[in-house]
XYZ file of C-alpha atoms in Angstrom:
330
model
C 0.080 -0.123 0.223
C 1.547 3.125 -1.195
C 1.592 6.880 0.801
C 0.541 9.834 -0.296
C 0.347 12.981 1.003
C -2.940 14.365 2.457
C -4.335 16.274 -0.110
C -4.400 20.458 -0.295
C -1.506 20.042 2.102
C -0.383 24.185 2.804
C 1.706 25.807 5.743
C -0.518 26.012 8.481
C -3.046 23.210 7.312
C -3.619 20.382 10.081
C -3.691 18.473 7.204
C -0.077 18.886 6.608
C 0.545 16.963 9.243
C 0.212 13.142 8.235
C 0.681 11.516 5.151
C -2.624 8.863 4.310
C -1.830 5.176 3.025
C -3.638 4.705 -0.725
C -5.967 2.772 -0.698
C -7.670 3.688 2.951
C -8.847 0.557 4.402
C -12.468 0.488 5.321
C -12.944 0.661 8.684
C -16.924 0.456 8.908
C -18.588 -1.962 11.727
C -20.944 -4.570 10.448
C -23.387 -2.033 11.786
C -22.811 0.331 9.717
C -21.640 2.797 12.359
C -17.829 4.125 12.323
C -14.927 2.773 14.257
C -13.612 3.585 17.587
C -10.856 5.864 17.813
C -8.289 4.216 20.713
C -5.196 6.792 21.314
C -2.234 5.397 22.970
C 0.355 8.248 23.281
C 3.796 7.152 25.161
C 5.875 9.843 27.054
C 3.756 11.966 29.638
C 1.495 9.529 31.168
C 3.185 6.117 30.408
C 4.349 4.735 33.603
C 5.358 1.045 33.678
C 5.799 1.496 29.717
C 2.047 0.188 30.154
C 0.305 2.344 27.048
C 3.133 1.248 24.889
C 3.320 -2.090 25.757
C -1.209 -1.774 25.025
C -0.655 -0.501 21.603
C 2.165 -2.464 20.478
C 0.120 -5.617 21.574
C -2.843 -4.944 19.568
C -0.802 -4.172 16.600
C 1.153 -7.372 17.186
C -1.306 -9.659 17.993
C -4.513 -8.512 15.551
C -4.980 -7.870 11.892
C -3.552 -4.319 11.741
C -2.974 -1.973 8.716
C -1.333 1.282 8.579
C -3.719 4.095 7.574
C -1.697 7.375 8.407
C 1.748 8.327 8.976
C 1.985 11.567 11.103
C 5.399 14.050 10.233
C 7.595 13.658 13.478
C 9.935 16.625 12.217
C 6.602 18.496 12.773
C 5.480 17.633 16.336
C 8.605 16.439 17.655
C 11.616 18.157 19.643
C 14.860 15.907 19.399
C 16.638 18.127 21.440
C 14.328 17.092 24.592
C 13.581 13.444 22.880
C 16.908 12.640 21.131
C 16.640 9.838 18.832
C 19.090 6.796 19.557
C 22.062 6.376 17.204
C 23.753 3.362 15.918
C 27.169 3.191 15.948
C 29.520 0.429 14.615
C 32.676 1.796 16.777
C 33.719 3.404 13.560
C 30.806 4.982 11.773
C 27.069 5.530 12.269
C 25.101 2.838 11.225
C 21.315 4.212 11.854
C 18.805 5.930 13.914
C 15.535 4.592 15.423
C 13.530 8.196 14.804
C 10.156 8.617 17.002
C 6.788 7.557 15.027
C 3.158 8.555 15.392
C 0.495 6.210 13.308
C -2.719 5.761 13.232
C -3.498 1.748 11.924
C -6.800 0.181 11.549
C -7.257 -2.761 13.550
C -9.792 -5.438 13.712
C -10.455 -7.350 17.024
C -11.092 -11.498 17.940
C -14.747 -10.587 16.265
C -13.659 -8.530 13.198
C -14.771 -5.415 14.450
C -12.635 -2.682 13.133
C -11.552 -0.062 15.263
C -8.236 3.081 15.025
C -5.199 3.066 16.926
C -3.030 6.400 17.316
C 0.023 5.527 18.995
C 3.648 6.511 19.381
C 5.449 9.108 20.705
C 3.635 12.204 22.090
C 4.037 15.677 20.290
C 6.336 18.115 22.007
C 4.809 20.720 19.501
C 1.583 21.981 17.739
C -0.992 20.439 20.093
C -3.711 22.497 18.432
C -2.485 21.777 14.825
C -2.144 17.737 16.106
C -5.743 17.511 17.390
C -7.297 19.705 14.461
C -5.666 16.625 12.790
C -6.365 13.990 14.604
C -10.342 15.478 14.114
C -9.948 15.518 10.509
C -9.251 12.102 10.243
C -11.617 11.302 12.611
C -14.601 13.166 10.637
C -13.152 11.189 7.446
C -13.469 7.982 8.834
C -16.820 8.573 10.638
C -15.360 7.896 14.137
C -17.914 7.239 16.509
C -16.420 7.377 19.634
C -12.954 8.314 21.038
C -11.108 6.767 23.929
C -7.348 7.240 25.241
C -5.413 5.257 27.208
C -2.783 6.638 30.273
C -0.688 5.167 32.980
C 0.104 7.005 36.019
C 2.370 6.151 39.179
C 0.449 5.769 41.710
C 1.022 4.258 45.860
C -0.412 1.072 44.636
C 0.989 -2.462 45.558
C 1.751 -4.776 42.611
C 0.123 -7.529 44.534
C -3.030 -6.794 44.191
C -5.285 -6.381 40.582
C -4.667 -3.283 39.116
C -6.881 -0.524 39.588
C -8.137 2.339 37.093
C -9.640 5.598 36.967
C -11.690 6.586 34.165
C -12.991 10.025 33.082
C -14.907 11.284 29.695
C -17.598 13.954 28.661
C -20.558 11.464 29.277
C -20.474 10.279 32.545
C -23.525 7.620 31.721
C -21.341 5.936 28.719
C -18.567 5.558 31.460
C -21.195 3.203 33.632
C -19.257 1.885 37.025
C -15.854 2.497 36.372
C -13.979 4.109 38.767
C -13.910 7.935 38.871
C -11.722 10.498 40.746
C -14.516 12.701 41.668
C -12.688 15.835 42.868
C -11.864 18.836 40.864
C -8.389 19.577 40.667
C -5.627 21.036 38.072
C -3.163 18.878 36.318
C -0.197 19.198 34.304
C -1.557 18.867 30.467
C -0.744 15.918 28.090
C -1.228 15.526 24.064
C -3.560 13.383 25.309
C -5.827 15.457 27.355
C -6.051 17.839 24.907
C -7.594 15.503 22.461
C -10.141 14.669 24.444
C -11.116 18.128 25.253
C -10.827 19.310 21.665
C -12.642 16.466 20.323
C -15.755 16.655 22.943
C -15.631 20.351 22.056
C -16.474 19.109 18.075
C -19.269 16.834 19.274
C -17.339 13.402 19.765
C -18.155 11.197 23.219
C -14.242 11.298 24.804
C -13.257 8.923 27.105
C -9.983 8.087 28.953
C -8.916 5.151 30.878
C -5.616 5.272 33.772
C -4.329 2.588 35.179
C -2.517 3.207 38.121
C 0.816 1.651 38.481
C 2.933 0.586 41.283
C 5.186 4.054 41.760
C 8.139 1.608 42.920
C 7.643 -0.070 39.089
C 6.857 3.057 37.210
C 10.438 2.368 35.265
C 9.981 -0.821 34.348
C 8.034 -2.334 31.792
C 4.506 -3.775 33.900
C 2.352 -5.765 31.634
C -0.559 -6.348 34.472
C -1.146 -2.554 33.624
C -1.244 -2.791 29.894
C -3.849 -5.672 30.511
C -5.781 -4.119 32.817
C -5.956 -0.906 30.442
C -7.239 -3.568 27.427
C -9.555 -5.086 29.615
C -11.098 -1.562 30.509
C -11.346 -0.736 27.179
C -12.710 -3.968 26.041
C -15.456 -3.154 28.881
C -16.180 0.412 27.574
C -16.060 -0.300 23.611
C -17.570 -4.043 23.346
C -14.337 -4.880 21.321
C -13.125 -8.501 21.637
C -9.078 -7.731 22.278
C -6.646 -10.379 23.648
C -5.201 -10.259 26.781
C -3.877 -13.996 27.469
C -0.062 -13.453 26.194
C -0.093 -9.918 28.466
C -1.403 -12.150 31.529
C 0.986 -14.506 31.141
C 3.732 -12.100 31.052
C 2.192 -10.356 34.372
C 2.461 -13.689 36.387
C 6.270 -14.249 35.056
C 7.101 -10.505 36.167
C 5.234 -11.288 39.565
C 7.399 -14.493 40.517
C 10.402 -12.227 39.662
C 9.331 -9.176 41.647
C 8.455 -11.185 44.584
C 11.769 -13.091 44.303
C 13.513 -10.153 44.675
C 11.382 -8.580 47.386
C 12.455 -11.345 49.343
C 16.015 -9.817 49.256
C 15.133 -6.289 50.032
C 13.317 -5.816 53.531
C 13.118 -2.227 53.090
C 10.908 -2.351 49.727
C 9.000 -5.514 51.010
C 7.961 -3.597 54.372
C 6.606 -0.392 51.847
C 4.441 -3.219 49.846
C 3.036 -4.635 53.276
C 1.921 -1.052 54.279
C 0.672 -0.494 50.420
C -1.568 -3.775 50.772
C -2.890 -2.707 54.190
C -3.864 0.350 52.922
C -5.508 -1.075 49.545
C -7.483 -3.758 51.633
C -8.619 -1.410 54.397
C -10.256 0.938 51.231
C -11.591 -1.940 49.803
C -13.437 -3.060 52.933
C -14.291 0.003 54.071
C -15.519 1.858 51.008
C -16.300 -0.325 48.367
C -18.348 2.235 46.573
C -15.679 5.098 46.509
C -13.464 5.757 43.485
C -10.203 6.233 45.181
C -7.564 4.336 45.933
C -6.837 5.294 49.470
C -8.080 3.837 53.082
C -11.435 5.331 53.774
C -10.067 7.846 56.379
C -7.336 9.477 54.217
C -8.201 12.258 51.567
C -7.917 12.425 47.886
C -4.051 13.230 46.992
C -4.242 17.005 46.065
C -3.635 18.532 42.239
C -0.419 19.231 43.525
C 0.733 16.170 44.968
C -0.184 14.409 41.765
C 1.624 17.109 39.565
C 4.544 16.046 41.701
C 4.304 12.623 41.466
C 4.438 12.861 37.421
C 7.217 15.681 37.557
C 9.320 13.139 39.749
C 8.373 10.239 37.126
C 9.661 12.693 34.198
C 12.418 13.481 35.931
C 13.774 10.037 36.689
C 12.829 9.607 32.628
C 14.898 12.380 31.929
C 18.179 10.920 34.146
C 17.805 7.435 32.889
C 18.380 8.686 29.084
C 20.637 10.697 30.292
C 22.630 7.836 31.609
C 22.003 4.343 30.185
C 20.295 6.209 26.805
C 17.032 5.039 27.912
C 14.999 3.564 30.817
C 15.581 0.073 32.197
C 12.810 -2.187 31.068
C 13.995 -5.268 31.245
C 12.618 -6.066 34.892
C 11.660 -4.309 37.773
C 13.591 -1.774 39.409
C 12.313 -1.273 43.264
C 13.154 2.381 44.776
C-alpha cells in the first residue's frame, strides 16, 4: 500500500502533519456505524510503559493495517527527546526515529477500530488535535478513548486499578472516577479528549495505576488492565492472554527480588494494608486510598508526575533509556 500526501496540504494546515495510505482500508462496523478511535501516546503518562505495551500488543496480535503516518519533524522536539543512534565503533550506521501512526485494527470478532499510537507530540498541539479531528471526520469515528498510565501508591500484589473520565458520564458505567476537581499538568492525550469533545465527539479516558516503585519497568499487568477496561467500555473483543502470562512471570520475578529487600518489602506490605482497608471499608468510592484518608491534591499528583518525568530524564542521560528489562524497586 503506497502512501500519499494529504490533499491540499499547505503551511499551517493541520492536514500537512500526516500522510494517508492509499487506498484507505474500510473501517465501518457490521452495524454500519463508524469505528472507535483509541489513542495511546507514550511519554508523559506512560508509567510502567503500559500504554506503549498495550498499543504494541494490539498491533502485533491482531490484524493491523497502516492508515496514516504523522510527520515527526513537525511535532517532536529532538533536543528534549533525542533519537538513539547506532554506532559501529567506526561509523554511524542507523538511527531510531520516533514515530506516530494511525492503524486500522480488527478485534477477535473482526470488528474494526482505529489506533493512534506512538510518540506524544512536543509541538503544535492545536494543529495536531485538528489533524486527528479531520481523520476522525474522514473515517466516521463514533467514539474516542484515550489510554494513560500513572504512578500511584498501590501494591503490585493486588489487581491493577483504574480511574475513568469523559464527556459522557453515563457511558462510563460503573468504572471508578476521581470524583474531585483538580488542576493537572496537560498532555496531548488530555488535549485530544478535550478538543474532540468540544467538536461533538463522545470522548473518554482510562488511566491505569502503576505501583510507583515499578514506574520505570515494563509492567504488563497494567497494560492488560487498560485493554480489559477498553474492551468493557467499547465492546471490542481484545486478546489478553499473552499480557496476563507476562504479568504472572514478572510477578514471580518481583516477589523474588523483594524477598531479598526487606525495606521495599515493608513498603509493599504497608500499601497492601492501605489497599485492603479501602476495599473493605469503601467499596463504592472511586479512590485507591483508605476511607479515612483524603484524595491526593492536584499538587501532589502533579509532583508525582514531575518526579516520574525527572527519573526518565536522568535515565536517558545516563544509559540512553530507562531500564525496561525488569522491576526496579526504589
